[in-house]
Amino acid sequence: ASPSCFATVGLQQESTSFVQSCAPPPSPDGQELVIGPAFGYDNDVGVLHNNKGEVIYACGRYIVVQDLLNVRSAGAMAKRICTYHRDKITAMALAQNGHHVYSAQKGSRKILVWDSANLALAGCIDTVIRGPQHLCIHSGALFICSGGADRSFAFYKIDTLERKNAGLDNRVKLVYSGRIENRYTVAKARLASPDEAVLVGSHVLRLSATGRLARMRWGKYAPKCPQRDICILHNKACVTVSDEAIYLWNDDRCTNHIVPHNGNIPLCLAVQLQGSTDRFLCGMSNGTIRSYSFRELSDLKTRFGDVEPGQELGNPPGQPNLPKADPRHRGQITALFSSPSGVLASSSNGSLFALSLLQKEDPWTLLKVGHGAEQRLLWAW
């Protein structure tokens, strides 16, 4: 069994007798002990949210499609499991139509395209990169990047496939492929337009589909340090975070940076899909999520004000009510994924939450329970 999926005992012949000998007797009401597979999720790959309201997450070489949000509906929590891959999932993305999923696996040049509604395989794309760690889709364009020491990248044109929703025969065109210089590292990648990707890591880079690589300027006062995450607000405006601050970028230049209060560290970003188009969400090290306005932060003149900017959206349920200066056991927000109704949030203790921005009372929903303060991968059995 892979380390992220336990098919519970039964790997060896003697395991079966072990389960039989250790199984408790039937309960008085006649119920029997049921042993079956349990699936966690890989935080590094991310979580998707299709147009049916289902959550899509990777677990080793499997991808699970599950209605985690509508827990009161008939058949809720039932899983559909994509088993097309033969090795660990490295990246996945949702198509523009809201239900097709593009997924890549370790050591393979093929990207599979399948329907999350019925798990039907639409086909596969033969790429020039093995096991890409970054996979982005934007208006008929596909961008993949290997990450790590290889730093290979490729742009593909998939607009015909997206428009006709048909097979993949002769519908995918390689636009450009190349390799990023060794002096740059890539932690995250996003498509700002069909022809341009923005990469963050050691620097903030704008990479075009013609192979042109431009390094964004830090500005006069911004501390130059590696960036961990990025969200694109529009083609020329984006936000990045480091271990120190939140950075605002416009026209390929850092226009401002904000240092959170009380040693709180920004860890991840996501675009806020509801309300104003200039708002974004930031997951913090104290276990909270803050909503910011790009325009308001751009106009902020001081980096250390009496009142911290933005709106705090609160803590996920079940987090101990500890002081903000002591984030241990609170579960830091390590990843955010935008969804149509709000945001999906993952914490450092392996839990997955949904935060509804449209519901003011009890906006948090616990989707998956993790264990252990530093487990990035949820282990369940």
mmCIF file of C-alpha atoms in Angstrom:
data_model
loop_
_atom_site.group_PDB
_atom_site.id
_atom_site.type_symbol
_atom_site.label_atom_id
_atom_site.label_comp_id
_atom_site.label_asym_id
_atom_site.label_seq_id
_atom_site.Cartn_x
_atom_site.Cartn_y
_atom_site.Cartn_z
ATOM 1 C CA ALA A 1 0.000 0.000 0.000
ATOM 2 C CA SER A 2 1.212 3.507 -0.685
ATOM 3 C CA PRO A 3 2.002 5.596 2.437
ATOM 4 C CA SER A 4 -1.000 7.828 1.817
ATOM 5 C CA CYS A 5 -3.611 5.116 1.288
ATOM 6 C CA PHE A 6 -4.169 2.296 3.725
ATOM 7 C CA ALA A 7 -6.071 -0.661 2.299
ATOM 8 C CA THR A 8 -5.999 -1.946 5.872
ATOM 9 C CA VAL A 9 -4.091 -5.134 6.521
ATOM 10 C CA GLY A 10 -4.263 -8.087 4.124
ATOM 11 C CA LEU A 11 -0.899 -7.526 2.415
ATOM 12 C CA GLN A 12 0.305 -10.927 3.575
ATOM 13 C CA GLN A 13 -1.528 -14.160 4.155
ATOM 14 C CA GLU A 14 -0.958 -14.140 7.890
ATOM 15 C CA SER A 15 -2.425 -10.638 8.116
ATOM 16 C CA THR A 16 -5.923 -11.980 7.522
ATOM 17 C CA SER A 17 -5.748 -14.314 10.497
ATOM 18 C CA PHE A 18 -4.352 -11.472 12.567
ATOM 19 C CA VAL A 19 -7.402 -9.339 11.805
ATOM 20 C CA GLN A 20 -9.724 -12.241 12.558
ATOM 21 C CA SER A 21 -8.043 -13.010 15.853
ATOM 22 C CA CYS A 22 -7.942 -9.367 16.985
ATOM 23 C CA ALA A 23 -11.376 -8.331 15.761
ATOM 24 C CA PRO A 24 -13.792 -7.538 18.616
ATOM 25 C CA PRO A 25 -16.947 -9.630 18.977
ATOM 26 C CA PRO A 26 -20.124 -8.332 17.306
ATOM 27 C CA SER A 27 -21.920 -5.603 19.226
ATOM 28 C CA PRO A 28 -25.223 -6.417 20.977
ATOM 29 C CA ASP A 29 -27.258 -4.616 18.342
ATOM 30 C CA GLY A 30 -25.896 -6.955 15.659
ATOM 31 C CA GLN A 31 -23.607 -4.474 13.891
ATOM 32 C CA GLU A 32 -20.355 -5.869 12.513
ATOM 33 C CA LEU A 33 -16.920 -4.347 12.334
ATOM 34 C CA VAL A 34 -16.254 -3.162 8.760
ATOM 35 C CA ILE A 35 -12.674 -2.805 7.602
ATOM 36 C CA GLY A 36 -11.995 -0.914 4.394
ATOM 37 C CA PRO A 37 -9.706 1.625 2.749
ATOM 38 C CA ALA A 38 -9.399 5.147 4.119
ATOM 39 C CA PHE A 39 -8.058 8.052 2.079
ATOM 40 C CA GLY A 40 -6.111 11.075 3.232
ATOM 41 C CA TYR A 41 -5.058 13.946 1.005
ATOM 42 C CA ASP A 42 -1.753 15.285 -0.280
ATOM 43 C CA ASN A 43 -1.447 18.927 0.708
ATOM 44 C CA ASP A 44 1.371 19.550 -1.785
ATOM 45 C CA VAL A 45 -0.856 18.694 -4.745
ATOM 46 C CA GLY A 46 -3.778 20.826 -3.619
ATOM 47 C CA VAL A 47 -7.550 20.534 -3.636
ATOM 48 C CA LEU A 48 -10.008 21.282 -6.457
ATOM 49 C CA HIS A 49 -13.707 22.144 -6.378
ATOM 50 C CA ASN A 50 -15.780 21.158 -9.426
ATOM 51 C CA ASN A 51 -19.015 22.680 -10.739
ATOM 52 C CA LYS A 52 -21.111 20.070 -8.899
ATOM 53 C CA GLY A 53 -19.806 21.285 -5.551
ATOM 54 C CA GLU A 54 -17.585 18.230 -5.023
ATOM 55 C CA VAL A 55 -14.091 18.320 -3.559
ATOM 56 C CA ILE A 56 -11.288 16.662 -5.540
ATOM 57 C CA TYR A 57 -8.084 15.710 -3.733
ATOM 58 C CA ALA A 58 -5.073 13.492 -4.355
ATOM 59 C CA CYS A 59 -3.985 10.599 -2.167
ATOM 60 C CA GLY A 60 -0.853 8.817 -3.331
ATOM 61 C CA ARG A 61 -1.618 7.496 -6.821
ATOM 62 C CA TYR A 62 -5.379 7.902 -6.354
ATOM 63 C CA ILE A 63 -7.615 10.950 -6.863
ATOM 64 C CA VAL A 64 -10.797 11.099 -4.799
ATOM 65 C CA VAL A 65 -13.964 12.954 -5.840
ATOM 66 C CA GLN A 66 -16.234 13.439 -2.839
ATOM 67 C CA ASP A 67 -19.198 15.595 -1.819
ATOM 68 C CA LEU A 68 -17.723 16.844 1.439
ATOM 69 C CA LEU A 69 -19.623 20.128 1.584
ATOM 70 C CA ASN A 70 -23.249 19.000 1.259
ATOM 71 C CA VAL A 71 -23.137 16.617 4.206
ATOM 72 C CA ARG A 72 -26.923 16.446 4.605
ATOM 73 C CA SER A 73 -27.691 15.309 1.060
ATOM 74 C CA ALA A 74 -28.547 11.733 0.146
ATOM 75 C CA GLY A 75 -25.424 9.760 -0.585
ATOM 76 C CA ALA A 76 -23.140 12.461 0.813
ATOM 77 C CA MET A 77 -19.571 11.461 1.657
ATOM 78 C CA ALA A 78 -19.663 8.755 -1.027
ATOM 79 C CA LYS A 79 -16.372 8.616 -2.897
ATOM 80 C CA ARG A 80 -15.544 8.171 -6.557
ATOM 81 C CA ILE A 81 -11.916 7.163 -6.965
ATOM 82 C CA CYS A 82 -9.827 7.785 -10.079
ATOM 83 C CA THR A 83 -7.385 4.873 -10.451
ATOM 84 C CA TYR A 84 -5.834 5.666 -13.836
ATOM 85 C CA HIS A 85 -2.434 6.640 -12.429
ATOM 86 C CA ARG A 86 0.267 4.135 -11.468
ATOM 87 C CA ASP A 87 2.474 6.384 -9.326
ATOM 88 C CA LYS A 88 2.152 9.353 -6.962
ATOM 89 C CA ILE A 89 0.123 12.300 -8.251
ATOM 90 C CA THR A 90 2.376 15.360 -8.624
ATOM 91 C CA ALA A 91 -0.052 18.023 -9.898
ATOM 92 C CA MET A 92 -3.627 18.521 -11.045
ATOM 93 C CA ALA A 93 -5.814 21.346 -12.330
ATOM 94 C CA LEU A 94 -9.468 21.910 -13.170
ATOM 95 C CA ALA A 95 -10.470 22.767 -16.740
ATOM 96 C CA GLN A 96 -12.438 25.878 -17.654
ATOM 97 C CA ASN A 97 -15.625 23.792 -18.039
ATOM 98 C CA GLY A 98 -15.581 23.054 -14.298
ATOM 99 C CA HIS A 99 -15.584 19.254 -14.445
ATOM 100 C CA HIS A 100 -12.619 17.991 -16.496
ATOM 101 C CA VAL A 101 -9.459 17.348 -14.463
ATOM 102 C CA TYR A 102 -5.886 17.407 -15.774
ATOM 103 C CA SER A 103 -3.559 15.284 -13.620
ATOM 104 C CA ALA A 104 0.127 14.335 -13.765
ATOM 105 C CA GLN A 105 2.082 11.582 -12.030
ATOM 106 C CA LYS A 106 5.655 11.024 -10.926
ATOM 107 C CA GLY A 107 8.058 9.887 -13.659
ATOM 108 C CA SER A 108 5.534 10.106 -16.498
ATOM 109 C CA ARG A 109 5.357 12.522 -19.424
ATOM 110 C CA LYS A 110 1.621 11.961 -19.846
ATOM 111 C CA ILE A 111 -1.061 14.252 -18.432
ATOM 112 C CA LEU A 112 -4.402 12.493 -18.127
ATOM 113 C CA VAL A 113 -7.653 14.324 -18.856
ATOM 114 C CA TRP A 114 -10.759 12.820 -17.234
ATOM 115 C CA ASP A 115 -14.267 13.822 -16.230
ATOM 116 C CA SER A 116 -14.812 14.247 -12.489
ATOM 117 C CA ALA A 117 -18.568 13.706 -12.967
ATOM 118 C CA ASN A 118 -18.285 10.084 -14.110
ATOM 119 C CA LEU A 119 -14.506 9.343 -14.068
ATOM 120 C CA ALA A 120 -14.566 8.802 -17.851
ATOM 121 C CA LEU A 121 -11.113 9.165 -19.404
ATOM 122 C CA ALA A 122 -11.095 11.750 -22.212
ATOM 123 C CA GLY A 123 -7.501 10.978 -23.202
ATOM 124 C CA CYS A 124 -3.941 11.956 -22.389
ATOM 125 C CA ILE A 125 -1.466 14.614 -23.470
ATOM 126 C CA ASP A 126 2.091 13.564 -24.286
ATOM 127 C CA THR A 127 4.304 16.318 -22.869
ATOM 128 C CA VAL A 128 8.031 16.986 -22.799
ATOM 129 C CA ILE A 129 8.312 16.954 -18.986
ATOM 130 C CA ARG A 130 8.289 14.035 -16.575
ATOM 131 C CA GLY A 131 6.132 14.422 -13.485
ATOM 132 C CA PRO A 132 5.503 18.197 -13.548
ATOM 133 C CA GLN A 133 4.937 19.706 -10.116
ATOM 134 C CA HIS A 134 3.115 22.789 -11.421
ATOM 135 C CA LEU A 135 0.130 22.561 -13.759
ATOM 136 C CA CYS A 136 -1.941 25.649 -14.670
ATOM 137 C CA ILE A 137 -4.860 26.266 -17.047
ATOM 138 C CA HIS A 138 -6.083 29.630 -18.309
ATOM 139 C CA SER A 139 -8.432 30.364 -21.241
ATOM 140 C CA GLY A 140 -7.374 27.520 -23.484
ATOM 141 C CA ALA A 141 -3.720 27.483 -22.407
ATOM 142 C CA LEU A 142 -1.871 24.849 -20.395
ATOM 143 C CA PHE A 143 1.391 25.568 -18.571
ATOM 144 C CA ILE A 144 3.493 22.906 -16.875
ATOM 145 C CA CYS A 145 6.750 23.223 -14.951
ATOM 146 C CA SER A 146 8.859 20.497 -13.391
ATOM 147 C CA GLY A 147 10.062 22.460 -10.377
ATOM 148 C CA GLY A 148 12.974 21.189 -8.297
ATOM 149 C CA ALA A 149 16.429 21.075 -9.872
ATOM 150 C CA ASP A 150 15.224 20.424 -13.425
ATOM 151 C CA ARG A 151 13.239 23.695 -13.945
ATOM 152 C CA SER A 152 11.868 22.632 -17.339
ATOM 153 C CA PHE A 153 8.658 24.280 -18.537
ATOM 154 C CA ALA A 154 6.247 24.113 -21.474
ATOM 155 C CA PHE A 155 3.256 26.035 -22.846
ATOM 156 C CA TYR A 156 0.483 24.161 -24.664
ATOM 157 C CA LYS A 157 -2.543 25.369 -26.606
ATOM 158 C CA ILE A 158 -5.669 23.430 -25.615
ATOM 159 C CA ASP A 159 -8.412 25.883 -26.620
ATOM 160 C CA THR A 160 -9.875 23.521 -29.239
ATOM 161 C CA LEU A 161 -10.119 20.749 -26.661
ATOM 162 C CA GLU A 162 -11.712 23.099 -24.121
ATOM 163 C CA ARG A 163 -14.196 24.483 -26.634
ATOM 164 C CA LYS A 164 -15.371 21.245 -28.240
ATOM 165 C CA ASN A 165 -15.024 19.048 -25.153
ATOM 166 C CA ALA A 166 -14.072 16.173 -27.437
ATOM 167 C CA GLY A 167 -11.190 13.740 -27.814
ATOM 168 C CA LEU A 168 -7.565 14.802 -27.750
ATOM 169 C CA ASP A 169 -6.579 13.779 -31.282
ATOM 170 C CA ASN A 170 -4.527 16.599 -32.798
ATOM 171 C CA ARG A 171 -6.173 19.127 -30.508
ATOM 172 C CA VAL A 172 -3.198 19.954 -28.276
ATOM 173 C CA LYS A 173 -0.308 22.005 -29.656
ATOM 174 C CA LEU A 174 3.066 22.606 -28.042
ATOM 175 C CA VAL A 175 3.697 26.361 -28.178
ATOM 176 C CA TYR A 176 7.103 26.576 -26.478
ATOM 177 C CA SER A 177 9.296 24.580 -24.118
ATOM 178 C CA GLY A 178 12.544 25.406 -22.388
ATOM 179 C CA ARG A 179 14.420 25.478 -19.099
ATOM 180 C CA ILE A 180 14.748 28.212 -16.480
ATOM 181 C CA GLU A 181 18.238 29.319 -15.487
ATOM 182 C CA ASN A 182 19.851 27.489 -12.563
ATOM 183 C CA ARG A 183 20.084 30.656 -10.450
ATOM 184 C CA TYR A 184 16.283 30.722 -10.090
ATOM 185 C CA THR A 185 14.124 28.419 -7.994
ATOM 186 C CA VAL A 186 10.387 27.845 -8.481
ATOM 187 C CA ALA A 187 8.046 27.315 -5.512
ATOM 188 C CA LYS A 188 4.698 28.192 -7.171
ATOM 189 C CA ALA A 189 3.477 29.027 -10.672
ATOM 190 C CA ARG A 190 0.315 30.728 -11.939
ATOM 191 C CA LEU A 191 -0.925 31.717 -15.399
ATOM 192 C CA ALA A 192 -1.611 35.458 -15.593
ATOM 193 C CA SER A 193 -2.850 35.129 -19.191
ATOM 194 C CA PRO A 194 -2.826 32.412 -21.870
ATOM 195 C CA ASP A 195 0.599 33.661 -22.972
ATOM 196 C CA GLU A 196 2.281 34.482 -19.650
ATOM 197 C CA ALA A 197 3.067 32.689 -16.396
ATOM 198 C CA VAL A 198 4.254 34.230 -13.137
ATOM 199 C CA LEU A 199 6.691 32.147 -11.073
ATOM 200 C CA VAL A 200 7.734 32.712 -7.467
ATOM 201 C CA GLY A 201 10.652 31.275 -5.517
ATOM 202 C CA SER A 202 14.032 32.912 -5.181
ATOM 203 C CA HIS A 203 12.645 35.751 -7.350
ATOM 204 C CA VAL A 204 9.353 36.800 -8.928
ATOM 205 C CA LEU A 205 9.515 36.059 -12.652
ATOM 206 C CA ARG A 206 7.237 36.680 -15.622
ATOM 207 C CA LEU A 207 7.657 33.987 -18.277
ATOM 208 C CA SER A 208 6.109 34.386 -21.721
ATOM 209 C CA ALA A 209 5.037 31.676 -24.167
ATOM 210 C CA THR A 210 7.877 32.813 -26.444
ATOM 211 C CA GLY A 211 10.476 31.921 -23.805
ATOM 212 C CA ARG A 212 11.175 35.479 -22.655
ATOM 213 C CA LEU A 213 11.958 35.610 -18.924
ATOM 214 C CA ALA A 214 11.685 38.931 -17.053
ATOM 215 C CA ARG A 215 12.582 39.409 -13.413
ATOM 216 C CA MET A 216 10.222 41.715 -11.543
ATOM 217 C CA ARG A 217 11.776 44.641 -9.659
ATOM 218 C CA TRP A 218 11.698 44.645 -5.874
ATOM 219 C CA GLY A 219 11.347 48.407 -5.513
ATOM 220 C CA LYS A 220 13.255 50.702 -3.190
ATOM 221 C CA TYR A 221 12.207 49.439 0.249
ATOM 222 C CA ALA A 222 10.930 45.891 -0.153
ATOM 223 C CA PRO A 223 13.163 43.277 1.531
ATOM 224 C CA LYS A 224 14.492 40.855 -1.067
ATOM 225 C CA CYS A 225 13.752 37.314 0.108
ATOM 226 C CA PRO A 226 12.308 34.067 -1.333
ATOM 227 C CA GLN A 227 8.554 34.013 -1.960
ATOM 228 C CA ARG A 228 6.397 30.993 -1.053
ATOM 229 C CA ASP A 229 3.019 31.614 -2.742
ATOM 230 C CA ILE A 230 1.252 33.837 -5.280
ATOM 231 C CA CYS A 231 -2.253 34.796 -6.396
ATOM 232 C CA ILE A 232 -3.079 36.659 -9.614
ATOM 233 C CA LEU A 233 -5.697 39.421 -9.381
ATOM 234 C CA HIS A 234 -5.435 40.463 -13.021
ATOM 235 C CA ASN A 235 -2.786 40.383 -15.731
ATOM 236 C CA LYS A 236 -0.527 43.083 -14.265
ATOM 237 C CA ALA A 237 -1.421 42.860 -10.554
ATOM 238 C CA CYS A 238 -0.487 40.017 -8.222
ATOM 239 C CA VAL A 239 0.281 39.329 -4.561
ATOM 240 C CA THR A 240 3.061 37.198 -3.105
ATOM 241 C CA VAL A 241 4.036 36.179 0.435
ATOM 242 C CA SER A 242 7.357 35.436 2.112
ATOM 243 C CA ASP A 243 8.352 34.523 5.658
ATOM 244 C CA GLU A 244 8.325 38.233 6.470
ATOM 245 C CA ALA A 245 5.657 40.121 4.570
ATOM 246 C CA ILE A 246 2.892 40.381 1.978
ATOM 247 C CA TYR A 247 4.100 41.898 -1.298
ATOM 248 C CA LEU A 248 1.969 43.835 -3.798
ATOM 249 C CA TRP A 249 3.094 43.821 -7.442
ATOM 250 C CA ASN A 250 1.848 45.963 -10.304
ATOM 251 C CA ASP A 251 3.380 46.367 -13.772
ATOM 252 C CA ASP A 252 6.233 44.020 -12.807
ATOM 253 C CA ARG A 253 7.304 46.115 -9.818
ATOM 254 C CA CYS A 254 6.771 45.736 -6.066
ATOM 255 C CA THR A 255 4.627 48.740 -5.132
ATOM 256 C CA ASN A 256 4.234 48.032 -1.400
ATOM 257 C CA HIS A 257 4.801 45.400 1.253
ATOM 258 C CA ILE A 258 2.976 44.797 4.533
ATOM 259 C CA VAL A 259 4.517 43.224 7.630
ATOM 260 C CA PRO A 260 1.822 41.563 9.814
ATOM 261 C CA HIS A 261 1.687 42.344 13.526
ATOM 262 C CA ASN A 262 2.875 40.309 16.518
ATOM 263 C CA GLY A 263 5.260 38.144 14.519
ATOM 264 C CA ASN A 264 2.383 36.604 12.572
ATOM 265 C CA ILE A 265 3.680 35.028 9.349
ATOM 266 C CA PRO A 266 1.682 34.943 6.085
ATOM 267 C CA LEU A 267 1.848 31.415 4.671
ATOM 268 C CA CYS A 268 -0.482 31.132 1.663
ATOM 269 C CA LEU A 269 -2.769 33.063 -0.669
ATOM 270 C CA ALA A 270 -5.972 32.663 -2.667
ATOM 271 C CA VAL A 271 -8.124 34.973 -4.762
ATOM 272 C CA GLN A 272 -11.427 35.880 -3.101
ATOM 273 C CA LEU A 273 -14.019 35.016 -5.760
ATOM 274 C CA GLN A 274 -16.888 36.805 -4.010
ATOM 275 C CA GLY A 275 -17.413 40.581 -3.916
ATOM 276 C CA SER A 276 -14.796 43.037 -5.170
ATOM 277 C CA THR A 277 -12.327 41.760 -7.744
ATOM 278 C CA ASP A 278 -9.347 43.267 -5.909
ATOM 279 C CA ARG A 279 -9.757 41.224 -2.714
ATOM 280 C CA PHE A 280 -7.603 38.269 -1.750
ATOM 281 C CA LEU A 281 -7.279 35.908 1.217
ATOM 282 C CA CYS A 282 -4.174 35.141 3.238
ATOM 283 C CA GLY A 283 -3.648 32.182 5.587
ATOM 284 C CA MET A 284 -1.644 33.087 8.675
ATOM 285 C CA SER A 285 0.650 31.257 11.070
ATOM 286 C CA ASN A 286 -1.683 31.915 14.021
ATOM 287 C CA GLY A 287 -4.400 29.775 12.410
ATOM 288 C CA THR A 288 -6.555 32.607 11.055
ATOM 289 C CA ILE A 289 -7.491 33.769 7.559
ATOM 290 C CA ARG A 290 -7.480 37.470 6.687
ATOM 291 C CA SER A 291 -9.244 39.173 3.780
ATOM 292 C CA TYR A 292 -7.389 42.092 2.171
ATOM 293 C CA SER A 293 -8.110 44.680 -0.499
ATOM 294 C CA PHE A 294 -5.287 45.212 -2.988
ATOM 295 C CA ARG A 295 -6.336 48.841 -3.395
ATOM 296 C CA GLU A 296 -6.389 49.558 0.340
ATOM 297 C CA LEU A 297 -2.981 47.965 0.908
ATOM 298 C CA SER A 298 -1.545 49.872 -2.041
ATOM 299 C CA ASP A 299 -2.625 53.161 -0.418
ATOM 300 C CA LEU A 300 -1.221 52.205 2.997
ATOM 301 C CA LYS A 301 1.738 54.487 3.749
ATOM 302 C CA THR A 302 3.115 52.783 6.875
ATOM 303 C CA ARG A 303 4.263 49.234 7.338
ATOM 304 C CA PHE A 304 3.572 49.161 11.089
ATOM 305 C CA GLY A 305 0.270 50.883 11.943
ATOM 306 C CA ASP A 306 -1.729 50.817 15.165
ATOM 307 C CA VAL A 307 -4.426 48.710 13.503
ATOM 308 C CA GLU A 308 -3.579 45.769 11.276
ATOM 309 C CA PRO A 309 -5.223 46.138 7.851
ATOM 310 C CA GLY A 310 -7.650 43.642 6.438
ATOM 311 C CA GLN A 311 -10.522 41.690 7.946
ATOM 312 C CA GLU A 312 -9.906 38.653 10.137
ATOM 313 C CA LEU A 313 -12.276 35.851 9.191
ATOM 314 C CA GLY A 314 -11.643 33.832 12.342
ATOM 315 C CA ASN A 315 -10.288 30.421 13.290
ATOM 316 C CA PRO A 316 -11.421 27.045 11.992
ATOM 317 C CA PRO A 317 -13.556 25.030 14.456
ATOM 318 C CA GLY A 318 -11.844 22.825 16.971
ATOM 319 C CA GLN A 319 -8.737 24.984 17.297
ATOM 320 C CA PRO A 320 -7.736 25.569 20.936
ATOM 321 C CA ASN A 321 -8.312 29.146 22.059
ATOM 322 C CA LEU A 322 -4.654 29.934 22.678
ATOM 323 C CA PRO A 323 -2.982 33.358 22.510
ATOM 324 C CA LYS A 324 -2.046 34.415 18.980
ATOM 325 C CA ALA A 325 1.611 34.613 19.971
ATOM 326 C CA ASP A 326 1.608 30.867 20.661
ATOM 327 C CA PRO A 327 0.567 29.123 17.394
ATOM 328 C CA ARG A 328 1.517 25.636 18.627
ATOM 329 C CA HIS A 329 -1.378 23.203 18.428
ATOM 330 C CA ARG A 330 -3.579 25.793 16.705
ATOM 331 C CA GLY A 331 -2.826 24.447 13.254
ATOM 332 C CA GLN A 332 -1.281 26.998 10.926
ATOM 333 C CA ILE A 333 -3.146 27.681 7.668
ATOM 334 C CA THR A 334 -0.739 26.192 5.137
ATOM 335 C CA ALA A 335 -2.802 26.171 1.930
ATOM 336 C CA LEU A 336 -5.862 27.952 0.528
ATOM 337 C CA PHE A 337 -7.934 26.927 -2.493
ATOM 338 C CA SER A 338 -10.623 29.229 -3.900
ATOM 339 C CA SER A 339 -14.055 27.730 -4.474
ATOM 340 C CA PRO A 340 -17.313 29.166 -5.871
ATOM 341 C CA SER A 341 -18.853 29.642 -2.420
ATOM 342 C CA GLY A 342 -15.784 30.481 -0.366
ATOM 343 C CA VAL A 343 -12.418 28.916 0.240
ATOM 344 C CA LEU A 344 -11.001 25.519 1.194
ATOM 345 C CA ALA A 345 -8.314 25.771 3.866
ATOM 346 C CA SER A 346 -5.730 23.208 4.914
ATOM 347 C CA SER A 347 -3.941 23.387 8.258
ATOM 348 C CA SER A 348 -0.527 22.132 9.327
ATOM 349 C CA ASN A 349 -2.063 19.397 11.501
ATOM 350 C CA GLY A 350 -3.585 17.758 8.407
ATOM 351 C CA SER A 351 -7.171 19.039 8.676
ATOM 352 C CA LEU A 352 -9.210 20.371 5.761
ATOM 353 C CA PHE A 353 -11.868 23.061 6.257
ATOM 354 C CA ALA A 354 -14.367 24.952 4.126
ATOM 355 C CA LEU A 355 -15.023 28.623 4.876
ATOM 356 C CA SER A 356 -18.207 30.091 3.392
ATOM 357 C CA LEU A 357 -17.941 33.817 2.723
ATOM 358 C CA LEU A 358 -21.690 34.022 2.078
ATOM 359 C CA GLN A 359 -22.785 32.551 5.429
ATOM 360 C CA LYS A 360 -22.228 34.731 8.496
ATOM 361 C CA GLU A 361 -23.329 32.248 11.169
ATOM 362 C CA ASP A 362 -21.192 29.123 11.522
ATOM 363 C CA PRO A 363 -19.258 29.734 8.280
ATOM 364 C CA TRP A 364 -16.697 26.968 8.989
ATOM 365 C CA THR A 365 -17.200 23.328 8.015
ATOM 366 C CA LEU A 366 -14.722 20.628 9.037
ATOM 367 C CA LEU A 367 -14.240 18.360 6.011
ATOM 368 C CA LYS A 368 -11.400 16.103 7.123
ATOM 369 C CA VAL A 369 -9.741 15.614 10.490
ATOM 370 C CA GLY A 370 -5.973 15.396 10.690
ATOM 371 C CA HIS A 371 -3.632 14.372 13.473
ATOM 372 C CA GLY A 372 -0.155 15.454 14.464
ATOM 373 C CA ALA A 373 1.089 19.020 14.472
ATOM 374 C CA GLU A 374 3.481 18.685 11.526
ATOM 375 C CA GLN A 375 1.770 16.131 9.256
ATOM 376 C CA ARG A 376 1.354 17.667 5.801
ATOM 377 C CA LEU A 377 -0.275 14.450 4.603
ATOM 378 C CA LEU A 378 -3.363 13.202 6.359
ATOM 379 C CA TRP A 379 -2.978 9.571 7.442
ATOM 380 C CA ALA A 380 -6.224 7.721 8.119
ATOM 381 C CA TRP A 381 -6.949 4.175 9.115
#
